[in-house]
Tab-separated table of C-alpha atoms in Angstrom:
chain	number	residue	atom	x	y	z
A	22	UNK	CA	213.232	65.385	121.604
A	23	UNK	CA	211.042	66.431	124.725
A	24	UNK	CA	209.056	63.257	125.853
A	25	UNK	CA	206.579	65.043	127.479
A	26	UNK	CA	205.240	66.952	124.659
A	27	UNK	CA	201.547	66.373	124.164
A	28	UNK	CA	201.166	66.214	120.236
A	29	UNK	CA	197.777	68.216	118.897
A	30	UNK	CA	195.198	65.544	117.495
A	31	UNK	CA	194.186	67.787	115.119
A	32	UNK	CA	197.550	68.464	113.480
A	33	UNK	CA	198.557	64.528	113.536
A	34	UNK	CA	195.497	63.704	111.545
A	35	UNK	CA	195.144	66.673	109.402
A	36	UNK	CA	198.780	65.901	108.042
A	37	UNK	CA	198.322	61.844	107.619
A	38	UNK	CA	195.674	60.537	104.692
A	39	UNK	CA	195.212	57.351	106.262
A	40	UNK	CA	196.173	56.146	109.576
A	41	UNK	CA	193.796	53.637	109.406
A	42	UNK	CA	191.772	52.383	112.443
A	43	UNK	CA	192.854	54.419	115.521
A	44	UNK	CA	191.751	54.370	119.209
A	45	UNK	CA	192.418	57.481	121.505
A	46	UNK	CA	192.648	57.065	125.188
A	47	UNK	CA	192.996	59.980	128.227
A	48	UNK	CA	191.391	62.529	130.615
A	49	UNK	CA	189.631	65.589	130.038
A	50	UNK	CA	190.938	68.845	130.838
A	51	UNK	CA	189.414	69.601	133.676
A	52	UNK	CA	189.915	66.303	135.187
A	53	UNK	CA	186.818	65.273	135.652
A	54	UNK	CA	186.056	62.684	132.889
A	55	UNK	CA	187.884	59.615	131.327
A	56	UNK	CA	188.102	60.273	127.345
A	57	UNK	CA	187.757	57.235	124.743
A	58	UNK	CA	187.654	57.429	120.899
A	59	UNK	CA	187.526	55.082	118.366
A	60	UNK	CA	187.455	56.198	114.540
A	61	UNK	CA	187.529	54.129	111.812
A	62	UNK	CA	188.599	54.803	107.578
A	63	UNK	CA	188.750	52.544	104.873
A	64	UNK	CA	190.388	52.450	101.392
A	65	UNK	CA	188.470	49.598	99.488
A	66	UNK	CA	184.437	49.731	98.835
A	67	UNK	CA	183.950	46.857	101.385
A	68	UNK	CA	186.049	48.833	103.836
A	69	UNK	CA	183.992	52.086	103.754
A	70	UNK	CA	180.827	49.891	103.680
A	71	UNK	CA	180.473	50.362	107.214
A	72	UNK	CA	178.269	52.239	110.013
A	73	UNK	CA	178.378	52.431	113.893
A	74	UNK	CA	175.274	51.167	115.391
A	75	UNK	CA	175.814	51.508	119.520
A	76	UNK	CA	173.851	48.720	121.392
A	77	UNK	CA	173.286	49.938	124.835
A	78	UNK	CA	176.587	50.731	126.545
A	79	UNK	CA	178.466	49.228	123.878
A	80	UNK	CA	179.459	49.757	120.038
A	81	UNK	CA	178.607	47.163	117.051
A	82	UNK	CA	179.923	47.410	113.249
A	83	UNK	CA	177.144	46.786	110.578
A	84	UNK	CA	177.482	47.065	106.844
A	85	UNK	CA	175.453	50.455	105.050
A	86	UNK	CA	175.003	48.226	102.114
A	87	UNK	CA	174.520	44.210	103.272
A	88	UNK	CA	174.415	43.673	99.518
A	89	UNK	CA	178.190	44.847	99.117
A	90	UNK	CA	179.717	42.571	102.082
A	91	UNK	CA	182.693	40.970	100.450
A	92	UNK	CA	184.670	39.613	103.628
A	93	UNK	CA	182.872	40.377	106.724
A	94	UNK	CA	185.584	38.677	109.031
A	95	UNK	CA	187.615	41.652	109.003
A	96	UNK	CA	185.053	44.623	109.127
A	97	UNK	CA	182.431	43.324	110.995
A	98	UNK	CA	182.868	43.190	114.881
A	99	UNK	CA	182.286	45.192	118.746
A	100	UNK	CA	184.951	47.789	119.205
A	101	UNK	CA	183.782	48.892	122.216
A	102	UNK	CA	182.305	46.737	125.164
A	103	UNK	CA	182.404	47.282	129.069
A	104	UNK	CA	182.872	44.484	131.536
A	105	UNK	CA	182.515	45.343	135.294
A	106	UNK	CA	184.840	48.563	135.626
A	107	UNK	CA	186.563	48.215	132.618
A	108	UNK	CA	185.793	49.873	129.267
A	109	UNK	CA	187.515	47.900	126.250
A	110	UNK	CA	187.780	49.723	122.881
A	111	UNK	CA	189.995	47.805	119.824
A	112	UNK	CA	189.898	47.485	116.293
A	113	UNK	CA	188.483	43.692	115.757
A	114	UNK	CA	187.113	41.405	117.484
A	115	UNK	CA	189.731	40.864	119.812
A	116	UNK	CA	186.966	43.366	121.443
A	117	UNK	CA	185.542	39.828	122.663
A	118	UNK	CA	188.854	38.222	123.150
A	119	UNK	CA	189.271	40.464	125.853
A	120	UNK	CA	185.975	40.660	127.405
A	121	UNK	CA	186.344	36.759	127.569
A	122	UNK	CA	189.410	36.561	128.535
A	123	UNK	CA	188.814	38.966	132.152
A	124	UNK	CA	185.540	37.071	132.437
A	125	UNK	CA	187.420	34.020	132.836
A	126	UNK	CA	189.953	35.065	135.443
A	127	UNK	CA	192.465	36.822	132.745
A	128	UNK	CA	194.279	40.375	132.368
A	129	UNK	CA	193.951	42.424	129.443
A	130	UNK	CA	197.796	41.466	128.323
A	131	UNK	CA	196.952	37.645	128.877
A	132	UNK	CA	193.911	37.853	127.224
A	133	UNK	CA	195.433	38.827	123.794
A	134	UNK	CA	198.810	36.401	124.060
A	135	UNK	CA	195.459	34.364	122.241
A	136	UNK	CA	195.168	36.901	119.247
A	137	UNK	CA	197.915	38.152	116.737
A	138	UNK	CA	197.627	40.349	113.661
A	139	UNK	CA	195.137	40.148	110.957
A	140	UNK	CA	195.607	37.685	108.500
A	141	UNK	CA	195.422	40.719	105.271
A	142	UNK	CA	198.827	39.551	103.478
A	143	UNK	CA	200.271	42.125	102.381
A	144	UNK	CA	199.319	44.656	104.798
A	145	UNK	CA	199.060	42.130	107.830
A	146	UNK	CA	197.110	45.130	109.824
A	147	UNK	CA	198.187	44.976	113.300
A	148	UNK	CA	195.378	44.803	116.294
A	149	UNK	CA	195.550	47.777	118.375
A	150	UNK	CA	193.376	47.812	121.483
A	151	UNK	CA	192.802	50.058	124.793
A	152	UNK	CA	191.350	49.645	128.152
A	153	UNK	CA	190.322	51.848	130.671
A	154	UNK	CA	189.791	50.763	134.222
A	155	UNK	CA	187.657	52.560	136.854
A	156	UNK	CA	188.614	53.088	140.913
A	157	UNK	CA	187.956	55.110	143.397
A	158	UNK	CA	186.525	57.872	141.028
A	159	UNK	CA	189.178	58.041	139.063
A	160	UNK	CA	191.476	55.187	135.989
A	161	UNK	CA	194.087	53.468	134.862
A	162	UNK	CA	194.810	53.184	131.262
A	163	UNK	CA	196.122	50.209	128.929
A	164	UNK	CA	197.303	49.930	125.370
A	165	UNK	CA	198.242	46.637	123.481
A	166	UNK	CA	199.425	46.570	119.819
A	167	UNK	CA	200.116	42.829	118.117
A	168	UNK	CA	201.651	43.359	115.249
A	169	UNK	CA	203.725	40.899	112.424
A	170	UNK	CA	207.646	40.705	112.818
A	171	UNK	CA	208.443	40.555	109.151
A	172	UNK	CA	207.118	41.121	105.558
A	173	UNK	CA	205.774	37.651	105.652
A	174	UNK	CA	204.057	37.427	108.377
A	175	UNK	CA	206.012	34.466	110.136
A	176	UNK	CA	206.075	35.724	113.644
A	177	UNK	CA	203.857	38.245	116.060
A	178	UNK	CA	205.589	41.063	118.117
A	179	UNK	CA	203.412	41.973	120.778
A	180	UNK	CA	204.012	45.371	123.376
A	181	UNK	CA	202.117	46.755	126.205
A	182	UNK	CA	201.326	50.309	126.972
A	183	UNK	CA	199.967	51.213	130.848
A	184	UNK	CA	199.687	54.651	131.703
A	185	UNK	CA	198.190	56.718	134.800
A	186	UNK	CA	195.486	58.969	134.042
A	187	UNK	CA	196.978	63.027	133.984
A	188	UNK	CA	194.381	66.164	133.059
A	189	UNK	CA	194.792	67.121	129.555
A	190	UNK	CA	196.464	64.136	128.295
A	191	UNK	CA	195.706	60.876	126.429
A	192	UNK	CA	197.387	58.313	124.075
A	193	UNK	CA	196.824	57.675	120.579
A	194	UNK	CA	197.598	54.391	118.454
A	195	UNK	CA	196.621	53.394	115.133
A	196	UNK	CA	197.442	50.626	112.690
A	197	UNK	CA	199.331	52.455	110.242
A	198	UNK	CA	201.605	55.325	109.809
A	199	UNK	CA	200.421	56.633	106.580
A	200	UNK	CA	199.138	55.623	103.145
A	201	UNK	CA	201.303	53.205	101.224
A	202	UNK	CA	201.134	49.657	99.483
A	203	UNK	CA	201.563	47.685	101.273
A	204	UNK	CA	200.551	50.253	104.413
A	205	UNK	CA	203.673	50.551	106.851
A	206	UNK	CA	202.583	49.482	110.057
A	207	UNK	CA	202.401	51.819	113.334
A	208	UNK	CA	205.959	52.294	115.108
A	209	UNK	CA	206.951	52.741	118.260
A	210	UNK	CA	204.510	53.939	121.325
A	211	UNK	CA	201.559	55.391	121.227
A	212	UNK	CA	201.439	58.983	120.589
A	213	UNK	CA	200.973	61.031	123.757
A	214	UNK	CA	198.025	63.679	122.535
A	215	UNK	CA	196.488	66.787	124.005
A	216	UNK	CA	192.720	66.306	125.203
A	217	UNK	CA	191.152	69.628	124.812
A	218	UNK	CA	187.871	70.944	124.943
A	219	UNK	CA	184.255	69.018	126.030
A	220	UNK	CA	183.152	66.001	123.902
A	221	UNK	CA	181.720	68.314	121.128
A	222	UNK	CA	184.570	70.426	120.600
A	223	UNK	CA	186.828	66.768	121.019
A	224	UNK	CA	184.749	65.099	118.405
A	225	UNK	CA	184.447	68.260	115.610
A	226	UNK	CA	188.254	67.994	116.130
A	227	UNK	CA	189.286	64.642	115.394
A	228	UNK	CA	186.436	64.041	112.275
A	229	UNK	CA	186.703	67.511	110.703
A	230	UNK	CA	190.506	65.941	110.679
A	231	UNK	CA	190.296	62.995	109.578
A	232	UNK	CA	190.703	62.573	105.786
A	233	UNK	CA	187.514	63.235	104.203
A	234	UNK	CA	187.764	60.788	101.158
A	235	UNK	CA	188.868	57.700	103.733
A	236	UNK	CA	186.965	58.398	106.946
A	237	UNK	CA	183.784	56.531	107.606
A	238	UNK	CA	182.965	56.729	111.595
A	239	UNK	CA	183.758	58.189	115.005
A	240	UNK	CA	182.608	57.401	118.532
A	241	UNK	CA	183.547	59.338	121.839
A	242	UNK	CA	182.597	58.786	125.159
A	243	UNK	CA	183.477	60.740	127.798
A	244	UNK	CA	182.837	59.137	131.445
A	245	UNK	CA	182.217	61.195	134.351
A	246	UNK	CA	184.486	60.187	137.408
A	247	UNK	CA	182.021	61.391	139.938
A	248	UNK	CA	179.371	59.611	138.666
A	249	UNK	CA	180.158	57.077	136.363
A	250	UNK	CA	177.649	58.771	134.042
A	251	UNK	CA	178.343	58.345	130.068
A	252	UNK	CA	177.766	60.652	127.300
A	253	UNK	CA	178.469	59.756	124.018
A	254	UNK	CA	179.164	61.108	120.677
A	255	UNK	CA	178.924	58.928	116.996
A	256	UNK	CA	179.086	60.179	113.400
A	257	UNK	CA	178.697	57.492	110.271
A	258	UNK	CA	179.513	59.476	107.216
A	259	UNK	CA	177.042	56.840	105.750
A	260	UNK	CA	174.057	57.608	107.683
């Protein structure tokens, strides 16, 4: 098996119905820009009852249909915020676990020893999360996945993912590996992925991959090294 082999996004996702929630972190091509992605899908009507609104620099979930909420614990959160030089993407609101936690003097890794996985017997989704941080024009990159240590959810495993930033090449975790009831939890690291193209051609890949029946939304941002400038890409398939 050759470590080093950069997977293609498009072919991971166009070969998996559901991966569920999954968060893409790397550097562009031409090494000029740090890459983030965050795409959500959902199975059940409350699931895909769900829109990206950004807020500013960051990201909230709403409900399309406030009428339809069933459980908004789970689907309703920030999965992308930035505090100072660091840009925090996850899949729950561990997104505020972690912005409170390096507020308050923490790491990123301390910061979720607080959370574990969701509390969705039988699925018991793990928490994935991702943070880039900025220096001296260029970023480090960390991933975190919490997830349960048995079918009954009695204990929480937790690893830790940090990488060094290399042209052309990001990291890609999501909760599950494919479709399934229960859904079989992610396993083993995240996947290292190609990053090709600008944020256009990066985007059109990953949601013209993405299941059609389970996807719901996509953001991108790509961050320019130089300048610390953002430009940002988001599609709701509700919108």
């Amino acid at each position: 098996m050759d470590v080093y082999k950069n997977f293609c996004i498009k072919e991971l996702l166009e070969n998996n119905t559901y991966p569920g929630r999954g968060i893409i972190i790397g550097k562009s091509e031409d090494g000029t820009k740090a890459v983030t992605a965050y795409f959500i899908m959902g199975r059940s009507e409350n699931s895909r009852n769900r829109i990206f609104i950004e807020q500013g620099n960051e990201v909230i979930i709403h409900p399309f249909d406030a009428s339809k909420v069933e459980d908004p614990s789970l689907i309703i959160y920030s999965p992308l915020r930035v505090y100072e030089n660091n840009l925090i993407v996850t899949n729950g609101d561990q997104t505020d676990t972690v912005y409170d936690g390096l507020k308050a003097g923490m790491n990123f890794e301390e910061a979720l020893t607080q959370r574990e996985f969701e509390p969705d017997a039988p699925n018991f989704t793990p928490r994935i999360s991702g943070m880039i941080t900025f220096d001296d024009a260029d970023f480090t990159y960390k991933m975190n996945i919490l997830k349960s240590a048995d079918a009954q959810g009695t204990a929480c495993n937790r690893y830790n993912f940090a990488y060094n930033s290399l042209s052309g090449i990001g990291h890609f975790i999501h909760t599950y590996v494919c479709d399934g009831n229960p859904i079989p939890t992610f396993m083993g690291e995240p996947e290292r992925v190609a990053i090709k193209g600008d944020i256009d051609e990066f985007t059109n890949t990953i949601w013209n991959s993405l299941n059609e029946q389970n996807k719901i939304s996509l953001y991108v941002r790509f961050v320019d090294l130089a300048t610390g400038e953002a430009e940002n890409r988001m599609i709701n398939k509700h919108a």
